[in-house]
Coordinates of C-alpha atoms and ligand atoms in Angstrom, one line a residue:
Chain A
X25 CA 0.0 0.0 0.0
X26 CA 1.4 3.1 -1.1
X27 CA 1.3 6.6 1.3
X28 CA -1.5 8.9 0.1
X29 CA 0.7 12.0 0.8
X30 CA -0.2 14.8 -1.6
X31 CA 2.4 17.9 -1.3
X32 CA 0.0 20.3 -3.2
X33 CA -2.9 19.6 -0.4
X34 CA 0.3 20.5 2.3
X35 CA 1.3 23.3 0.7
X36 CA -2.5 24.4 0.8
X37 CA -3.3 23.4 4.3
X38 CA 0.1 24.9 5.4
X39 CA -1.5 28.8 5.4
X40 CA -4.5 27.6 6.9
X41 CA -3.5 26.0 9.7
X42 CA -0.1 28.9 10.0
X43 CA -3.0 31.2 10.8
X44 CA -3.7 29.7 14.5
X45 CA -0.2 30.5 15.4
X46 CA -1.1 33.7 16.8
X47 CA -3.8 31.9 19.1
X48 CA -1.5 28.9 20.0
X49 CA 1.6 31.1 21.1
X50 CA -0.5 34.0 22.7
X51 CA -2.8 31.5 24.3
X52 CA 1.1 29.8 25.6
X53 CA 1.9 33.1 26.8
X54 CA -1.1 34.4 28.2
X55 CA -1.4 30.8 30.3
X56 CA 2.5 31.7 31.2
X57 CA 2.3 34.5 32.3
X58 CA -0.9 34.1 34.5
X59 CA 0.8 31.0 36.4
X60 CA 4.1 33.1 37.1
X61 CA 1.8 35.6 38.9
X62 CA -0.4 33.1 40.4
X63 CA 2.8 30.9 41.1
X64 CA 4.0 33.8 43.7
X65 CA 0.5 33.8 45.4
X66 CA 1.2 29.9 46.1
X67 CA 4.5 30.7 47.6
X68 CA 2.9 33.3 49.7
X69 CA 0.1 31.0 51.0
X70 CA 2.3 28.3 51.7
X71 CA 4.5 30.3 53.9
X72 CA 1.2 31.3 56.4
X73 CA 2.0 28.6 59.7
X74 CA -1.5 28.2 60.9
X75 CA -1.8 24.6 60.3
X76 CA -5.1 24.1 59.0
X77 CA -4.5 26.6 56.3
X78 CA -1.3 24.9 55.8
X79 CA -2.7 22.1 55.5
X80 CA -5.6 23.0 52.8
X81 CA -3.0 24.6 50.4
X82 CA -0.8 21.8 50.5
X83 CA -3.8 19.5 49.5
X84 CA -5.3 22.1 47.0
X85 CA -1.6 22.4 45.3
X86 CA -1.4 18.4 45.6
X87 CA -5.3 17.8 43.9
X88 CA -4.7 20.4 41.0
X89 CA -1.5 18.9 40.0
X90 CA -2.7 15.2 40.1
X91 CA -5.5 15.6 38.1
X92 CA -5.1 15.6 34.5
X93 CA -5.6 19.4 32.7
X94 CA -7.7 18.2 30.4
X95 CA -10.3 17.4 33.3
X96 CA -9.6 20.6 34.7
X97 CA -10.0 22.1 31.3
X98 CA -13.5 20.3 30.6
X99 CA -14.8 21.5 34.6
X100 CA -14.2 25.1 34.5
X101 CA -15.6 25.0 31.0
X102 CA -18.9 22.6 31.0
X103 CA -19.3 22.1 34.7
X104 CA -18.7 24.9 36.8
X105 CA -21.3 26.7 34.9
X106 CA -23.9 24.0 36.3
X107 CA -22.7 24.9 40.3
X108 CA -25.9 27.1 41.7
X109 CA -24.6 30.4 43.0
X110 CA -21.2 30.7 42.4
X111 CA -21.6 29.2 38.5
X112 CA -20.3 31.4 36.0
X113 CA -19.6 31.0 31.8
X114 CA -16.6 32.1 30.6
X115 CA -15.5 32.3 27.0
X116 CA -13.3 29.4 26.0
X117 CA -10.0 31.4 26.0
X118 CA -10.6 32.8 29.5
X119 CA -11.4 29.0 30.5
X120 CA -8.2 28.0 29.0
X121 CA -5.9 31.1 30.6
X122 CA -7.8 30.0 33.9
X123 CA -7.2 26.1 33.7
X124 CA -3.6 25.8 32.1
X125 CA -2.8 28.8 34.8
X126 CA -3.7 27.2 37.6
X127 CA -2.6 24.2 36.5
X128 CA 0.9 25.2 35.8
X129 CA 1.0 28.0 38.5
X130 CA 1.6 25.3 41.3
X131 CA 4.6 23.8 39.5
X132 CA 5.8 27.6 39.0
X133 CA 5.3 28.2 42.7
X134 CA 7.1 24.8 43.4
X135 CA 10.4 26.5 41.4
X136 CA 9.9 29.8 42.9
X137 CA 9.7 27.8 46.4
X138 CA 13.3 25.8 45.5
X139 CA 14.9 29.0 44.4
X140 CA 13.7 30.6 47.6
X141 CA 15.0 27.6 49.9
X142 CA 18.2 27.5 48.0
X143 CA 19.1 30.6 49.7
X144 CA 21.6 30.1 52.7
X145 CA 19.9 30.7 56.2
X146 CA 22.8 32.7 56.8
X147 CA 21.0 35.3 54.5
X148 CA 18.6 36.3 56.5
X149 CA 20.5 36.5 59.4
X150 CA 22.9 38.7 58.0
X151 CA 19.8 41.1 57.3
X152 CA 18.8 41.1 60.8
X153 CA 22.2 42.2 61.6
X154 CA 22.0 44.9 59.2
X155 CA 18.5 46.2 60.5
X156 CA 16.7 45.6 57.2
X157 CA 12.8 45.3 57.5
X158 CA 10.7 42.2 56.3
X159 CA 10.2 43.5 52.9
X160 CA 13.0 44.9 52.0
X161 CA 15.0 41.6 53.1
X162 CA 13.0 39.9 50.3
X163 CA 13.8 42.4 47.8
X164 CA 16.6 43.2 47.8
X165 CA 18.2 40.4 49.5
X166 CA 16.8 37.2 49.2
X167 CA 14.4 37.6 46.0
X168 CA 17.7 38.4 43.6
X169 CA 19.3 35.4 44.9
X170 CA 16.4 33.3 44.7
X171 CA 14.9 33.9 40.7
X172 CA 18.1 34.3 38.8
X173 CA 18.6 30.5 39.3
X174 CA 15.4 29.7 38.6
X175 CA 15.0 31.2 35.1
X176 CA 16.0 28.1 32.9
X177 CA 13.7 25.9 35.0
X178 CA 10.3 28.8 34.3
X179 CA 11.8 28.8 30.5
X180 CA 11.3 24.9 30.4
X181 CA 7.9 24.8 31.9
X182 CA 7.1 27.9 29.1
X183 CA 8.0 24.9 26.8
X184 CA 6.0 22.3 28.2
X185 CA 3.1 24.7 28.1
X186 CA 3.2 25.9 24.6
X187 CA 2.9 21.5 24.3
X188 CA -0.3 21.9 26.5
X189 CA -2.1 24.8 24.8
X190 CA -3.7 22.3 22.4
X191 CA -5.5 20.8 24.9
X192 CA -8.1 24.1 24.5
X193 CA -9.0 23.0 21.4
X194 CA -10.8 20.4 22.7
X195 CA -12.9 23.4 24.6
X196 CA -13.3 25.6 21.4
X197 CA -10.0 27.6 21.3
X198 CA -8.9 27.9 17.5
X199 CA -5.5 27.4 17.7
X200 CA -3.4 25.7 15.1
X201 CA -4.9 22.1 16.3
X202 CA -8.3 23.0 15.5
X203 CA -7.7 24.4 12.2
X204 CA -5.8 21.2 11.4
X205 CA -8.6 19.6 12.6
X206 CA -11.1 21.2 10.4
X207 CA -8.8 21.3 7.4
X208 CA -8.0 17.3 7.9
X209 CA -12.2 16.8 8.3
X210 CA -13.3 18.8 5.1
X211 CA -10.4 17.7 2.8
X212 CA -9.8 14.3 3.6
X213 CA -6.2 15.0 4.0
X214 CA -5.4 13.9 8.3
X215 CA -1.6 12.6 7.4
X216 CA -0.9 16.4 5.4
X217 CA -3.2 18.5 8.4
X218 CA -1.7 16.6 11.6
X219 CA 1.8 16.6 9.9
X220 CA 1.9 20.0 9.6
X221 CA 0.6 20.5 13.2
X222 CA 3.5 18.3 14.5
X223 CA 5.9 20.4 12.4
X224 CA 5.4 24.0 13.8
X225 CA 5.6 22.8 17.0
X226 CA 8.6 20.7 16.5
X227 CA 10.4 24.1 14.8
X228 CA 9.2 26.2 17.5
X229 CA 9.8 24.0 21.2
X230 CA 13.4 22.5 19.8
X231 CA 15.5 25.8 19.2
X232 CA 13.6 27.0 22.7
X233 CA 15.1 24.1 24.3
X234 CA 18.5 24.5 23.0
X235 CA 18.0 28.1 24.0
X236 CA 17.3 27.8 27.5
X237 CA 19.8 24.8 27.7
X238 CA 22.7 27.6 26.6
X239 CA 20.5 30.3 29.1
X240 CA 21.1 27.8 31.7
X241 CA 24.7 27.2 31.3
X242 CA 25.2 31.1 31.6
X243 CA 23.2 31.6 34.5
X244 CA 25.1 28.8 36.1
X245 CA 28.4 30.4 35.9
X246 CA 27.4 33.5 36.6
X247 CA 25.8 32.4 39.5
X248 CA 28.9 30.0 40.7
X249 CA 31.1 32.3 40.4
X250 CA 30.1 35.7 39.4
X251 CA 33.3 36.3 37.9
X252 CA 31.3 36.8 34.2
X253 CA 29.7 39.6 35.8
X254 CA 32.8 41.5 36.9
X255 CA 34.2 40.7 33.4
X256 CA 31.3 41.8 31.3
X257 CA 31.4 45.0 34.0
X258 CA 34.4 45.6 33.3
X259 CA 34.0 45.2 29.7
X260 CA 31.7 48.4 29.5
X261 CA 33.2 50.7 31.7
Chain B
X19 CA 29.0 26.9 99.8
X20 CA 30.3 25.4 96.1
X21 CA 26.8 26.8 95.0
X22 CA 26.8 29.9 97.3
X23 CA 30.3 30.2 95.4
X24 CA 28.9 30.2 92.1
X25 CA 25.9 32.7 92.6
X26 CA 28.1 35.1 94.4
X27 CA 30.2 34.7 90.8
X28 CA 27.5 34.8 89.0
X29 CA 26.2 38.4 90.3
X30 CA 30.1 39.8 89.7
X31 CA 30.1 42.8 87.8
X32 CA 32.9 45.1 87.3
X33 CA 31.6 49.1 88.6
X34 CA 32.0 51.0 85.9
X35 CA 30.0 54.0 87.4
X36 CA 28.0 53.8 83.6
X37 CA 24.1 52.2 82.9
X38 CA 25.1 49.3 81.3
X39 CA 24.1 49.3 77.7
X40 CA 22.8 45.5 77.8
X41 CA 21.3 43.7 80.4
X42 CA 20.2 40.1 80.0
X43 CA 17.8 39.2 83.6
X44 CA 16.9 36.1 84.3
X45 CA 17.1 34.7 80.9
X46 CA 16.2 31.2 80.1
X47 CA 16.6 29.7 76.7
X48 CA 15.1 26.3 75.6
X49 CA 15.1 24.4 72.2
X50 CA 12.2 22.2 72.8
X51 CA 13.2 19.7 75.9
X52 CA 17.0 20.9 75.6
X53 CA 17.3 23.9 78.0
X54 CA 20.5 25.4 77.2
X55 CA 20.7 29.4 79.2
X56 CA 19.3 28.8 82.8
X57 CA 18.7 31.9 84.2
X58 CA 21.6 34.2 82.9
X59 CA 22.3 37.3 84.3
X60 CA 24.8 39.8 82.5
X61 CA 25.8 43.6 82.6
X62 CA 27.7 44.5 79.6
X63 CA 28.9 48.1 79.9
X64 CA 29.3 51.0 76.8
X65 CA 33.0 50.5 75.7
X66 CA 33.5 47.1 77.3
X67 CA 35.0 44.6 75.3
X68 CA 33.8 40.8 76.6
X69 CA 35.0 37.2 75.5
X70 CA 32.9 34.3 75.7
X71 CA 33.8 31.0 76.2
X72 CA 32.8 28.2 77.8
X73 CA 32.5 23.9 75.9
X74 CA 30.9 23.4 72.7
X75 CA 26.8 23.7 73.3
X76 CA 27.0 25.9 76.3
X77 CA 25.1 28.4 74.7
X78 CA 27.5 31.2 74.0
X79 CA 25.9 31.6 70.3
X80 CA 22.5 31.6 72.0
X81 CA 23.5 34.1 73.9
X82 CA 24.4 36.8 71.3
X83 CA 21.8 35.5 68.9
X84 CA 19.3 36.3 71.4
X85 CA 20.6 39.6 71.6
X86 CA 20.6 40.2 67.9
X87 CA 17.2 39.2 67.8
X88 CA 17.5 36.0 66.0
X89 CA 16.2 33.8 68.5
X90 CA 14.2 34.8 71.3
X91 CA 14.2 34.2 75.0
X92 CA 11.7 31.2 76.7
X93 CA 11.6 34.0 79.8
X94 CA 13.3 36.7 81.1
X95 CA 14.2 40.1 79.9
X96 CA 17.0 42.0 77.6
X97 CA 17.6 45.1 77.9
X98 CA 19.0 47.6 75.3
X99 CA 20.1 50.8 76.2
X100 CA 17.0 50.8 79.2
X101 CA 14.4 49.2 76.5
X102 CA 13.1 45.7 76.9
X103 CA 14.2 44.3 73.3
X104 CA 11.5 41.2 73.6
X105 CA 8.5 43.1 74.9
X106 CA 6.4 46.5 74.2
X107 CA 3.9 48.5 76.1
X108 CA 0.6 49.0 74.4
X109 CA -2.2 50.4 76.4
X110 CA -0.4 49.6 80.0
X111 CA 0.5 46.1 79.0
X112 CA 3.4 44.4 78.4
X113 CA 2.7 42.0 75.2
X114 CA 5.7 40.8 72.9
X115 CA 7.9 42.6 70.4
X116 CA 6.6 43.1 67.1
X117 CA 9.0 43.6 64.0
X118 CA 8.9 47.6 64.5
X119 CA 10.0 47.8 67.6
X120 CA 13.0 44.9 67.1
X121 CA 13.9 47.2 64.7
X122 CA 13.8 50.5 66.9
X123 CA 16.1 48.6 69.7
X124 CA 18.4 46.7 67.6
X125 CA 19.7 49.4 65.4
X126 CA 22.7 49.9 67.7
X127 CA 23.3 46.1 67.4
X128 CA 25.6 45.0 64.9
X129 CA 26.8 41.2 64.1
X130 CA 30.0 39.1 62.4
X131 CA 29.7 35.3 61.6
X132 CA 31.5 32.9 61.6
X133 CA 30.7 32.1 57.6
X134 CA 30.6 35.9 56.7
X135 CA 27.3 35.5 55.2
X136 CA 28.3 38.0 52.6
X137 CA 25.3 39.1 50.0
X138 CA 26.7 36.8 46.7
X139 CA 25.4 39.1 44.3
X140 CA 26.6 42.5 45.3
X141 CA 29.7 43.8 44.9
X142 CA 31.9 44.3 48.1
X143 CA 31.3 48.0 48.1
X144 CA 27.2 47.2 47.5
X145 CA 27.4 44.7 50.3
X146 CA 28.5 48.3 52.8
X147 CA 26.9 50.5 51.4
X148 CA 23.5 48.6 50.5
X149 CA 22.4 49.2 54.5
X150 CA 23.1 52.6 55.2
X151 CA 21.5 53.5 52.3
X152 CA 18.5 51.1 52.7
X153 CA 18.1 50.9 56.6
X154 CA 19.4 54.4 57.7
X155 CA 17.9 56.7 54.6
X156 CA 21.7 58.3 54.2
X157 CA 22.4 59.3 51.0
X158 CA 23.9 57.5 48.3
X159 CA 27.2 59.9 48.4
X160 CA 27.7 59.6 52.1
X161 CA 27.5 55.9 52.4
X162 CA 29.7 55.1 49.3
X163 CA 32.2 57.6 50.9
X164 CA 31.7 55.9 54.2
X165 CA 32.0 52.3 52.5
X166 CA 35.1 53.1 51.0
X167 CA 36.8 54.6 54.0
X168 CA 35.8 51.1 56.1
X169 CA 37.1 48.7 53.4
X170 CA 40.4 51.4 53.5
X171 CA 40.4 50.5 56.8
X172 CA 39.7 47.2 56.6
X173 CA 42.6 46.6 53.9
X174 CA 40.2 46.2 50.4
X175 CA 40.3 49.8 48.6
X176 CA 41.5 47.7 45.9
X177 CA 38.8 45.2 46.0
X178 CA 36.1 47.7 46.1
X179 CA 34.2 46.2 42.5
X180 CA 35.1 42.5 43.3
X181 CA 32.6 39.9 44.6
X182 CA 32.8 38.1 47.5
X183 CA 33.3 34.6 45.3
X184 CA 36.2 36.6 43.9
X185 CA 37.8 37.0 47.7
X186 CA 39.8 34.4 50.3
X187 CA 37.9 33.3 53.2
X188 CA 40.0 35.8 55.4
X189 CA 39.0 39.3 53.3
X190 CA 36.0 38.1 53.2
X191 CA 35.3 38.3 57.2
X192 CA 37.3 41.8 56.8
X193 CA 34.7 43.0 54.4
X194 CA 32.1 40.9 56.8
X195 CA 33.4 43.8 59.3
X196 CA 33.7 46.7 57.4
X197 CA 29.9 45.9 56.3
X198 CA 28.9 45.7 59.9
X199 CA 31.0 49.0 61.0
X200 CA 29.3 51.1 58.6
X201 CA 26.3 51.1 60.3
X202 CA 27.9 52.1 63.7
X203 CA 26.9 50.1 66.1
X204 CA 27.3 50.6 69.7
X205 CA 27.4 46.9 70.5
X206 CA 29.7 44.2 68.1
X207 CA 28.8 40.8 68.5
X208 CA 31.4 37.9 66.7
X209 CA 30.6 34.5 67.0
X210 CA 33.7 32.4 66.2
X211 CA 34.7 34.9 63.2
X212 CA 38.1 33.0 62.7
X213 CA 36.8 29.6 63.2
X214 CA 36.1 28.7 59.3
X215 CA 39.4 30.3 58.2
X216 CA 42.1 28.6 57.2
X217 CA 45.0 29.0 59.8
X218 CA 47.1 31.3 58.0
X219 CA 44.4 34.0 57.3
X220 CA 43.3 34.0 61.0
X221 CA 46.0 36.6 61.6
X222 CA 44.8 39.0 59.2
X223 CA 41.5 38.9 60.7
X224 CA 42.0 39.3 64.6
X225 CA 44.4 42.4 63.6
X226 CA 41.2 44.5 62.1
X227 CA 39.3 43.1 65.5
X228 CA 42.6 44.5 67.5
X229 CA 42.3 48.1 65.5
X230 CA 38.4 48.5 66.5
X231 CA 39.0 47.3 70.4
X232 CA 41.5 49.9 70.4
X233 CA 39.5 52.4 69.3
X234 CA 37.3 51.7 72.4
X235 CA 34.1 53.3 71.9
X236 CA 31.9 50.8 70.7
X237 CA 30.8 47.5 73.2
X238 CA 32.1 44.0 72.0
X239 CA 31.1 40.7 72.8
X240 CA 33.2 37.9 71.2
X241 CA 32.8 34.8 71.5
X242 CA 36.2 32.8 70.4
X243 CA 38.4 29.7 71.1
X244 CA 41.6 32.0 70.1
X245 CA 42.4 32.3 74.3
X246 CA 45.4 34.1 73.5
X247 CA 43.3 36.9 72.0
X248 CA 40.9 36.9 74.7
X249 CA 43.4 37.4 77.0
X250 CA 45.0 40.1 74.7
X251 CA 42.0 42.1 74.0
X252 CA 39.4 41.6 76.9
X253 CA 38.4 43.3 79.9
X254 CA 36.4 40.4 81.2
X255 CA 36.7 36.9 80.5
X256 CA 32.9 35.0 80.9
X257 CA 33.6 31.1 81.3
X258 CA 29.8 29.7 80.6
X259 CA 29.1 26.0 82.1
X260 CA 25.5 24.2 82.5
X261 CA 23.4 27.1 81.1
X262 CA 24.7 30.1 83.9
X263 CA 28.0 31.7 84.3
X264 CA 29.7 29.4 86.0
X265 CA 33.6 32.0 86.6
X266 CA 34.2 35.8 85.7
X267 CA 36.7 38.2 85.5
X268 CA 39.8 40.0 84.3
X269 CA 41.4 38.3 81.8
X270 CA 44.1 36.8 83.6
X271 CA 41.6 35.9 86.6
X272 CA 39.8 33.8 84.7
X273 CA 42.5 31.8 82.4
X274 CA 45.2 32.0 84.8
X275 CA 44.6 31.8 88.5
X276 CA 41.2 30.5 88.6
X277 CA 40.4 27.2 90.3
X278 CA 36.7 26.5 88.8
X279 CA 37.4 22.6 88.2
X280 CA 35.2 22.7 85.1
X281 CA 37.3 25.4 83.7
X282 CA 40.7 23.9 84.3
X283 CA 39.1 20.8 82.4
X284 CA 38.1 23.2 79.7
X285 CA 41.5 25.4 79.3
X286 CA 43.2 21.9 79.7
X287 CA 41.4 20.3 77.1
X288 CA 42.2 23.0 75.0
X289 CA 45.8 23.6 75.6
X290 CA 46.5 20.1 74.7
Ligands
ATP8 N1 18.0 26.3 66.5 C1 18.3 25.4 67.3 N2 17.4 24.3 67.5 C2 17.7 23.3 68.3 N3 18.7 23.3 69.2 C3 19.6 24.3 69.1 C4 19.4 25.4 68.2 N4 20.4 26.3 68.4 C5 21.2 25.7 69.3 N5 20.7 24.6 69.8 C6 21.3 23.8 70.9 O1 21.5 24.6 71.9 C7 22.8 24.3 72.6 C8 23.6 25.5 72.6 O2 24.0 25.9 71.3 P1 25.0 27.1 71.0 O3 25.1 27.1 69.6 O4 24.5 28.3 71.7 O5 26.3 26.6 71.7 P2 27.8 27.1 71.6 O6 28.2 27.4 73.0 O7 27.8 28.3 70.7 O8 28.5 25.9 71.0 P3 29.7 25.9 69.9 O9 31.0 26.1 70.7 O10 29.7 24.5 69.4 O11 29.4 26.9 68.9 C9 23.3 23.1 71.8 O12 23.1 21.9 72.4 C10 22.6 23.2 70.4 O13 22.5 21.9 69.9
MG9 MG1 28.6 28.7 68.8

């Protein structure tokens, strides 16, 4: 059996599809950027000692990342609307920012929690010696120390996203899966559609990876040994 | 009498004819079962420089930590310059410290450690000059100028730009120094500051301590195993045993003609 591959069907599904891009990476971003924020409000209720709240946002954090997105996806979408009172319909992309967010945001605030531990004790101390307050002991002395380190590991889970996002088609999001999808259905052509799908991605996650693999390596010596920094000072001045 | 012996000791303070600037009363420290300060009692005077020693996990850190605010009594009271450090009044009552008014009392406080705790990702001159600027509102100009003169002092002008990876253990703890100086403390606290240096750098540090004893004005508690440099630099020599002071005194008093058994087991142990 030969492969029913037709290039002149890819070449005309390729602008079809190519025109979800802007959906699938802003949908990435937007879903990125709302679990970075949301990630900090996880490391901020974590840190509150009374036990029982202590012990609710550990379980909360432990449910949302055991159960699949895609279930999370489908409840804020079709079910939550159904709950009497607090039910509300939101359009599919606010349904997708929402679930992928929260979704994510726990795993985001599990990194921002290792960056923040990886910080030496001594740290603090040394602020208390110095007088600082509170907040300016996180600012300026332990929040610097604490993301830097921390940037490859948020630049991966930006990839894993963007391999998420198509999820939301399965909600309604028009992304470059459900174009695919619609283009494969009306033309017959699945193997061109899906291959094309598979593609973009594969252009656009595999030079991010090798980016944030080089990223890494920098912020790793800088970090060691700061010596890079004093050069590149230098350097300038 | 051994214990009448021992409280008499304990309530020795040398007459300065000044208010002490720190009085710990009564204090008693406990990490969960382990009670480590029982009932300490201590008059440190403006000016005076005091050594601490005393066996490993007789609470000498405790002590100083408690006065620096980073760990806090069970009971008893510390007094700062005639505030309680632990405790405010609001409305009549006495009800614990809150982060305000730990800062009000410990701004005269300042504190070496034994691993520098240096902040990695500012320059030397950032990790002086951050503080004043920060903490005491001074302006940018007057603290660099201040910074510099410190790490002058100190034996860094040159290293002003550097890091701290960039530095040896023993400029490190100079810079350590300098950063604490900067905010002019009336009371120096140094918990083992040599005791993570390599031998031949210990030298280099216990001359800058040497320089700011001389200078006199400010209070200093160390607490070191160098005896030699107790001896050198102290006016009063606190031998800790059991959670209380167990022998106090001049220098020489307490290292040389002392006969607290515990503490000839202790300077023995160490001379050998
Ligand atoms: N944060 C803590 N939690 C539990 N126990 C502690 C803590 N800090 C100190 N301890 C205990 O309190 C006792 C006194 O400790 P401390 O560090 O004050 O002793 P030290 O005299 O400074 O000893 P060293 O000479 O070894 O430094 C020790 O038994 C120690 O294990
Ligand atoms: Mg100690």
């Amino acid at each position: 059996m030969n492969i029913n591959w037709k290039w002149d069907m890819f070449f005309d599904a390729f602008p079809f599809i190519l025109k979800g891009i802007g959906v699938t990476i802003g949908l990435t971003f937007a879903c990125f950027l709302f679990a970075l924020v949301f990630g900090f409000v996880w490391v901020i209720l974590r840190r509150i000692k009374f036990k029982p709240i202590n012990w609710l946002v550990t379980w909360t954090m432990e449910f949302i990342r055991s159960t699949p997105p895609l279930i999370q996806l489908f409840f804020i979408y079709y079910a939550w609307p159904m709950i009497p009172g607090i039910g509300v319909t939101l359009s599919s992309i606010t349904c997708a920012i929402l679930g992928l967010g929260i979704h994510f945001s726990t795993y985001i605030g599990e990194v921002y929690r290792s960056g923040i531990d990886s910080v030496d004790k001594g740290q603090w101390e040394a602020s208390v010696a110095l007088n600082y307050s509170t907040r300016q002991t996180w600012l300026k002395i332990i929040l610097p120390q604490a993301i830097p380190p921390t940037i490859p590991m948020l630049g991966n889970y930006l990839i894993i996203m963007f391999k998420e996002v198509p999820l939301a088609s399965t909600i309604g999001v028009v992304g470059i899966l459900a174009l695919a999808e619609t283009y494969g259905a009306e033309h017959y052509r699945n193997l061109e559609a899906y291959t094309i799908v598979a593609l973009i991605f594969l252009v656009l996650s595999y030079p991010s990876a090798i980016l944030i693999n080089k990223l890494e390596r920098k912020m790793n010596r800088r970090f060691d040994k700061n010596a890079v920094m004093q050069e590149s000072k230098g350097a300038v001045i | 009498m051994a214990e009448l012996v021992k409280e008499m000791k304990q309530s020795i303070t040398p007459k300065r004819g000044a208010k002490p600037i720190v009085e710990y009363k009564d204090v008693y420290k406990s990490f969960g079962e382990v009670e480590v300060l029982k009932g300490l009692n201590l008059d440190i005077f403006p000016g005076e420089k005091v050594a601490l020693i005393g066996p490993s996990g007789s609470g000498k850190t405790t002590i100083i930590r408690m006065l620096m605010t980073l760990e806090q009594p069970t009971s008893g009271e510390i007094i700062v310059d005639g505030t309680d450090l632990w405790h405010m009044k609001k409305n009549g009552k006495t009800i614990p410290a809150n982060e305000k008014h730990l800062r009000e009392v410990r701004g005269d406080i300042g504190m070496v450690f034994q691993h520098f705790n240096l902040f990695p990702h500012m320059t030397i001159l950032e990790n002086c000059m951050t503080a004043p600027i920060q903490v005491k509102k001074e302006s940018k100009e007057t603290a660099r100028e201040r910074s510099v003169e410190m790490l002058e002092k100190v034996g860094l002008g040159d290293k002003l730009d550097n890091y701290p990876s960039q530095l040896s253990g023993g400029q490190k703890q100079r810079v350590a120094m300098a950063r604490a100086l900067v905010m002019r403390p009336k009371i120096m606290l140094f918990d083992e500051v040599t005791s993570a240096l390599d031998p031949e750098l210990v030298g280099e540090v216990l001359e800058v301590i040497r320089d700011i004893a001389e200078e006199g004005e400010m209070a200093m508690v160390l607490v070191t195993h160098e005896m030699d440099f107790a001896l050198e630099i102290a006016d009063r020599v606190i031998f800790l045993d059991d959670g209380v002071i167990a022998e106090q005194g001049s220098a020489s008093e307490v290292l040389e003609e002392s006969d607290n058994e515990r503490l000839q087991q202790f300077l023995y142990r160490f001379r050998s």
